[in-house]
């Protein structure tokens, strides 16, 4: 069992930055692929970024590529999402996810979800 707790969301102006964190419980954190998904009001949950268990490979949605950076510290059981150049269309609830899969890029591969943290970007 893995429990995930997100933090770091908030209100920011367009062009600003935020760093999200996801703290995981459980001794098998390092064996899971981890990722971030987001859900805007009235829209489906969508993939944002993911990272393999080793941290060696990362994946990004086209909409955030070059602006967001995902990373993980397996010693601290924590994953991060550095978000720069934020835009109003980035406004959403951001969810931390873990999956026993090599590559985590869809909700189908997710075994555990956090409760989410709200990011609001004002224009």
Tab-separated table of C-alpha atoms in Angstrom, residues 2 9 15 17 31 35 40-41 47 61 74 90 93 97-98 101 113 117 121:
chain	number	residue	atom	x	y	z
A	2	UNK	CA	1.261	3.455	-0.930
A	9	UNK	CA	-0.357	24.347	-4.773
A	15	UNK	CA	4.404	33.849	-15.812
A	17	UNK	CA	6.379	29.543	-10.781
A	31	UNK	CA	9.847	0.494	-7.239
A	35	UNK	CA	3.628	10.910	-12.234
A	40	UNK	CA	-9.452	21.324	-14.817
A	41	UNK	CA	-13.128	22.113	-14.101
A	47	UNK	CA	-1.346	13.363	-18.013
A	61	UNK	CA	2.761	16.265	-22.096
A	74	UNK	CA	13.883	8.009	-3.558
A	90	UNK	CA	-2.518	25.411	-16.286
A	93	UNK	CA	-6.197	20.243	-9.446
A	97	UNK	CA	0.111	9.140	-8.993
A	98	UNK	CA	2.055	5.914	-8.591
A	101	UNK	CA	4.605	-0.008	-14.510
A	113	UNK	CA	-3.680	8.507	-6.307
A	117	UNK	CA	-3.597	20.119	-4.752
A	121	UNK	CA	-3.034	30.861	-12.355
